[in-house]
mmCIF file of C-alpha atoms and ligand atoms in Angstrom:
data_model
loop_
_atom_site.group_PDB
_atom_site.id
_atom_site.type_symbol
_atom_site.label_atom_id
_atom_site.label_comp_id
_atom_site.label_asym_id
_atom_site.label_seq_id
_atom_site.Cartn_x
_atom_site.Cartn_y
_atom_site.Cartn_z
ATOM 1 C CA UNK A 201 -5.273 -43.681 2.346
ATOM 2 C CA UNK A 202 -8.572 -42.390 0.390
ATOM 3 C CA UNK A 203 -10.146 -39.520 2.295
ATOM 4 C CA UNK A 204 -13.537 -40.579 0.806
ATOM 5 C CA UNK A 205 -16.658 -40.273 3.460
ATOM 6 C CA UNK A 206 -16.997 -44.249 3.500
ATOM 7 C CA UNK A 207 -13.467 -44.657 3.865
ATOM 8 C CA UNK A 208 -12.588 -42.424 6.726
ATOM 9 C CA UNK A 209 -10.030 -43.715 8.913
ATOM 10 C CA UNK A 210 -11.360 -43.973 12.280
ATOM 11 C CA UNK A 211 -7.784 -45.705 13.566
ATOM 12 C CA UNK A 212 -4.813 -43.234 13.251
ATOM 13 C CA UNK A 213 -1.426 -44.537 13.480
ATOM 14 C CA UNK A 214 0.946 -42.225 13.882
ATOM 15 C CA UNK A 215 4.656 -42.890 14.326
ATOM 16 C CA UNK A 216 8.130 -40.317 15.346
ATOM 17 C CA UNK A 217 9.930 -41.490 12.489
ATOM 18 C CA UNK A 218 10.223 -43.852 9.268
ATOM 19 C CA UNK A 219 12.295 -46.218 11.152
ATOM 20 C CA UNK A 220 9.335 -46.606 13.541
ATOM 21 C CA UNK A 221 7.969 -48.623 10.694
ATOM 22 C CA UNK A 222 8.739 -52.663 10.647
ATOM 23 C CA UNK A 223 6.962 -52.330 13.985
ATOM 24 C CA UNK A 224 4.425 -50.225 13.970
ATOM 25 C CA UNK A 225 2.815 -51.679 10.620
ATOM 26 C CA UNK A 226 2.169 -54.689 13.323
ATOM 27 C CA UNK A 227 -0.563 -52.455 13.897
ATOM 28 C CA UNK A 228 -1.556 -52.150 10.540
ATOM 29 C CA UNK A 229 -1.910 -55.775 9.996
ATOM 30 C CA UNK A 230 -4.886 -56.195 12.424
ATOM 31 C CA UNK A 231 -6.319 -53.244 11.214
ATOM 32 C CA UNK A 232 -6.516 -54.459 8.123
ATOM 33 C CA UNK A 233 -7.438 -58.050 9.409
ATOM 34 C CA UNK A 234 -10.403 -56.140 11.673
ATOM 35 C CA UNK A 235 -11.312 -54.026 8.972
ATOM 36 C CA UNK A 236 -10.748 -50.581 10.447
ATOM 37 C CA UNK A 237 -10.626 -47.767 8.221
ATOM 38 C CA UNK A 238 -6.863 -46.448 9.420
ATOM 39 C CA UNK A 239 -4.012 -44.099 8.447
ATOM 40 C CA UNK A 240 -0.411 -44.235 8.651
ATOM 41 C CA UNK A 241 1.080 -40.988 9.746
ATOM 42 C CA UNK A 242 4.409 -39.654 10.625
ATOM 43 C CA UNK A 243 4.917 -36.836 13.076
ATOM 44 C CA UNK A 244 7.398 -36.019 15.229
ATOM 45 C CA UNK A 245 6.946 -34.507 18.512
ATOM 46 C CA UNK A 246 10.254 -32.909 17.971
ATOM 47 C CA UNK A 247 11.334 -32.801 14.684
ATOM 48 C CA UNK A 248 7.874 -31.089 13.297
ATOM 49 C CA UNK A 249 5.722 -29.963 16.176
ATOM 50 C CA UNK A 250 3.898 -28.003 14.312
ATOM 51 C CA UNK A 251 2.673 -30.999 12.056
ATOM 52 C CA UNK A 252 2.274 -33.083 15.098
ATOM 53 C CA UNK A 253 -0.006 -30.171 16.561
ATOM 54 C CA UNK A 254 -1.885 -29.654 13.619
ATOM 55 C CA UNK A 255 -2.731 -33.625 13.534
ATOM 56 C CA UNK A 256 -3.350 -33.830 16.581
ATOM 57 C CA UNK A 257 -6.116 -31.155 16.814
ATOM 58 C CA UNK A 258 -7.793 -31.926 13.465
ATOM 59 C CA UNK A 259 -7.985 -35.873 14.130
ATOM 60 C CA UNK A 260 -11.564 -35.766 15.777
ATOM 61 C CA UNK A 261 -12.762 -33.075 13.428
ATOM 62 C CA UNK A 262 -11.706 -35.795 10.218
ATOM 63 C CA UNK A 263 -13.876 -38.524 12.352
ATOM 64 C CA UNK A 264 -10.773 -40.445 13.983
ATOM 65 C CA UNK A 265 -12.420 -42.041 16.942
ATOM 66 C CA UNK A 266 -8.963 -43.344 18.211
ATOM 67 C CA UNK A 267 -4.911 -42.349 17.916
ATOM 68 C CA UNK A 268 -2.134 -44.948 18.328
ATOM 69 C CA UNK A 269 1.133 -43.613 18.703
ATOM 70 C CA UNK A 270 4.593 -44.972 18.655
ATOM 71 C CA UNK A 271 7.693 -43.342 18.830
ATOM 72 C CA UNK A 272 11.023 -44.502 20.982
ATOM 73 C CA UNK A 273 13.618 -42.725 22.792
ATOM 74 C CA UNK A 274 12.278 -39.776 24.611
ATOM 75 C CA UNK A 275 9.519 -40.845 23.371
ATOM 76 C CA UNK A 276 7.068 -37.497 23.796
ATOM 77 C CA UNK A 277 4.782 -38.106 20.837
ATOM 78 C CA UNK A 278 1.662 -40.347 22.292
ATOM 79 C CA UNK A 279 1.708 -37.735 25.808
ATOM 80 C CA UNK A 280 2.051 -34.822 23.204
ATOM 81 C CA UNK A 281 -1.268 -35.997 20.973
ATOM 82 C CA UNK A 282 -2.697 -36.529 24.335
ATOM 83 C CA UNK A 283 -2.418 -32.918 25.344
ATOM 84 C CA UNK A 284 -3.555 -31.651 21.620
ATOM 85 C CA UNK A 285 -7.102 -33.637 21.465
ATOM 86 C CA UNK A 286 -9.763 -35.066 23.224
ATOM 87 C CA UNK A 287 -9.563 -38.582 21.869
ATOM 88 C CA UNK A 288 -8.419 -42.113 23.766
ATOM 89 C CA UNK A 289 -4.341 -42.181 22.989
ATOM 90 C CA UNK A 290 -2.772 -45.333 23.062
ATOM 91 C CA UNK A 291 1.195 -45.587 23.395
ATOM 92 C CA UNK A 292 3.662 -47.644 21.871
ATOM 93 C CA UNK A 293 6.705 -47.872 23.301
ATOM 94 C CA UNK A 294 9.752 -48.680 20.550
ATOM 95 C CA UNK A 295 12.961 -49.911 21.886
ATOM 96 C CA UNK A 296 14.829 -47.886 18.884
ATOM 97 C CA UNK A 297 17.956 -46.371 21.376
ATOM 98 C CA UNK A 298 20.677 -47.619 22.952
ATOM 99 C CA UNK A 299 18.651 -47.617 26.132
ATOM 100 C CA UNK A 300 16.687 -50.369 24.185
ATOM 101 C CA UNK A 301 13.192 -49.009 24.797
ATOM 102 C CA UNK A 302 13.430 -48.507 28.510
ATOM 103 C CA UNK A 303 13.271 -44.339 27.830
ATOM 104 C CA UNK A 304 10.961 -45.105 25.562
ATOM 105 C CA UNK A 305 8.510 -47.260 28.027
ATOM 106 C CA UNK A 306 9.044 -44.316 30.892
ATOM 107 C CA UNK A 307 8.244 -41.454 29.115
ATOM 108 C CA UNK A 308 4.975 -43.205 27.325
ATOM 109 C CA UNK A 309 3.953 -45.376 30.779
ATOM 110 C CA UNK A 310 5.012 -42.053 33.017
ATOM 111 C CA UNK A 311 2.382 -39.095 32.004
ATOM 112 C CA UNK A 312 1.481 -36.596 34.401
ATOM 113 C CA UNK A 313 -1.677 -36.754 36.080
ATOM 114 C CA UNK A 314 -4.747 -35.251 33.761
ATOM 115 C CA UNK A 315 -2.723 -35.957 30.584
ATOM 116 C CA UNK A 316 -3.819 -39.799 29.768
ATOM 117 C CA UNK A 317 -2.069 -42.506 27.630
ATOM 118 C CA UNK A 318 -2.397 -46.166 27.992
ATOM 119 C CA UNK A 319 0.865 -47.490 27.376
ATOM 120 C CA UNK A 320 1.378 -50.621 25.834
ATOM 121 C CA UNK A 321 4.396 -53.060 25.699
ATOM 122 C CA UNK A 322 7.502 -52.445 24.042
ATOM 123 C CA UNK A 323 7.807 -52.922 20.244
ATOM 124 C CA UNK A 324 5.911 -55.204 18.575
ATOM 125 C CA UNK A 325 3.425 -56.853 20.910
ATOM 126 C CA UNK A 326 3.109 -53.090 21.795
ATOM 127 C CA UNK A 327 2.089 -52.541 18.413
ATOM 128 C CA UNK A 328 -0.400 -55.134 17.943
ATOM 129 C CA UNK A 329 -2.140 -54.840 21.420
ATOM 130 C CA UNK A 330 -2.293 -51.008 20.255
ATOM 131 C CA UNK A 331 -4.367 -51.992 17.621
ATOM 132 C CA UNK A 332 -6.483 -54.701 19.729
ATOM 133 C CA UNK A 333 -6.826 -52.146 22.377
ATOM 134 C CA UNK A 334 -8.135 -49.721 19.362
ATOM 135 C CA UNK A 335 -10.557 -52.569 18.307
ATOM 136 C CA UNK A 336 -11.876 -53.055 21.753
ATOM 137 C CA UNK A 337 -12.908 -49.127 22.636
ATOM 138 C CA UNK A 338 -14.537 -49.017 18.786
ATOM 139 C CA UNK A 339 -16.363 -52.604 19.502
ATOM 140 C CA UNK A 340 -18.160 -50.626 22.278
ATOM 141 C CA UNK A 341 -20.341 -49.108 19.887
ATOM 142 C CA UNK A 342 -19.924 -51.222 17.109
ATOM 143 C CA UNK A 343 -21.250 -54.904 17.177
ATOM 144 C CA UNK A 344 -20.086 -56.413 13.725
ATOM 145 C CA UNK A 345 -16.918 -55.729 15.344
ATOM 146 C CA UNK A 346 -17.344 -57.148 18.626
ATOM 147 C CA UNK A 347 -18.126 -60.256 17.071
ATOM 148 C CA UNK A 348 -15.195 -60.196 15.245
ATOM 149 C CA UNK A 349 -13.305 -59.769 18.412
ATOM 150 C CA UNK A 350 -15.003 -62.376 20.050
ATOM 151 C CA UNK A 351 -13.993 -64.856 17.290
ATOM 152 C CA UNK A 352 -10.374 -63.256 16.993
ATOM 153 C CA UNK A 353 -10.210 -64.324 21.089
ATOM 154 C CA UNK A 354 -12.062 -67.920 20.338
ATOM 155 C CA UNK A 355 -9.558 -68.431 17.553
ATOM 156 C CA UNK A 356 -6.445 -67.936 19.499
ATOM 157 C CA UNK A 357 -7.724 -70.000 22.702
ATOM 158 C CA UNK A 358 -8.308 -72.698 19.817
ATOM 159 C CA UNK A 359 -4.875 -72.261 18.937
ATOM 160 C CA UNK A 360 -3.250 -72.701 22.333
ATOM 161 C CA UNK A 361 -5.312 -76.624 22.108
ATOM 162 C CA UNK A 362 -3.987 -77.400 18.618
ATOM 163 C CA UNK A 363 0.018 -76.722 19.879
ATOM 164 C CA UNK A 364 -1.202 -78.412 23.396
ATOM 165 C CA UNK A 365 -2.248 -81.678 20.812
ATOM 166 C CA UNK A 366 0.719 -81.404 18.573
ATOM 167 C CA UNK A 367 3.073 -81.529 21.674
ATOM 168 C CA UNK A 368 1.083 -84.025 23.127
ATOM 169 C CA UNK A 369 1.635 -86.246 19.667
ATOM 170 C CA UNK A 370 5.159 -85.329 19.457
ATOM 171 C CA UNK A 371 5.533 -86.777 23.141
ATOM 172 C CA UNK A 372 3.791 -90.415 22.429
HETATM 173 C C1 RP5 B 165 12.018 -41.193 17.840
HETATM 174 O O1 RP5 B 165 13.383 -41.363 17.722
HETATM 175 C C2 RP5 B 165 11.404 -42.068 16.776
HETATM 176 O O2 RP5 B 165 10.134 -42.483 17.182
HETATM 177 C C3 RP5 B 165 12.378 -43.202 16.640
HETATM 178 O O3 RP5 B 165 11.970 -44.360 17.354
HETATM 179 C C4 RP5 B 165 13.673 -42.644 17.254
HETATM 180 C C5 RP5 B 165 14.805 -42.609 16.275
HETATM 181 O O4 RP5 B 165 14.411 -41.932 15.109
HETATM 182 P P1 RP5 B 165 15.360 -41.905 13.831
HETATM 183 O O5 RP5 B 165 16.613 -41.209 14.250
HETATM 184 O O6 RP5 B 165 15.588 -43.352 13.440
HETATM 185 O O7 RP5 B 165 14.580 -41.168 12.784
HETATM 186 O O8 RP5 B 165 11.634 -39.869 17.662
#
């Protein structure tokens, strides 16, 4: 990502590890297809909590307006952001263990009172209602993009009629 004052990133999304990737870049996608300046960063609230503090504390300073985080497992990283800055955190729950995501839901869904993330769904709906749910909070103050929004809702209600129609053919 270029660091360049028109192209801050206002989105961060940060994942615990590499493999966090196929669905987190979910996330990506409707970033890109909103428009949102964003990053793609990899911390881990264990493996480098130094890195993840340092992120976390800086992200407001570099003009990030909102953090989506995904990690699975014990999943610590969005509630560990949370506690590091002042900005909205959204979770994303991957289903990466054996548990298949059910640690991963608790621990993001679960924080302690005074510590808030809005947890998502698992995996890759999770991921791409992260990024809808980043779209929405920017939108407040931003009304190019709420009327991208608005269309991005019109368009999928005007999807649901085109598959009603095409069943509806298929059945005559
Ligand atoms: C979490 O542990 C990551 O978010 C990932 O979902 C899971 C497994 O990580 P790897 O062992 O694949 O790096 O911290």
């Amino acid at each position: 990502m270029d660091y360049t004052a028109e192209n801050r990133p206002v989105v961060s999304v940060v994942m615990g590890s590499d493999s966090d990737l196929s669905v987190m870049k979910e996330a990506t996608f409707l970033l890109e297809e909103f428009d949102v300046p964003h990053e793609l960063v990899l911390a881990s609230a264990h493996r480098s909590p130094e890195r993840t503090r340092r992120f976390s504390e800086g992200a407001a300073a570099r003009g990030v307006k909102v953090i989506i985080a995904g990690a699975g497992a014990a999943a610590h990283l969005a509630g560990v952001i949370a506690s590091q800055t002042v900005l909205p955190v959204i979770g994303v729950p991957i289903d990466s263990s054996p548990l298949k995501g059910l640690d991963a839901l608790l621990a993001t869904a679960q924080m302690p009172g005074g510590v808030p993330v809005a947890s998502m769904a698992l995996g890759k709906a999770g991921a791409k209602n992260g990024a809808l749910m980043a779209v929405r909070i920017l939108a407040l103050e931003d009304p190019s993009l709420r009327a991208k929004m608005e269309a991005y809702i019109e368009n999928m209600a005007r999807g649901i009629e085109e598959k009603q129609e095409k069943l509806r053919s298929k059945q005559e």
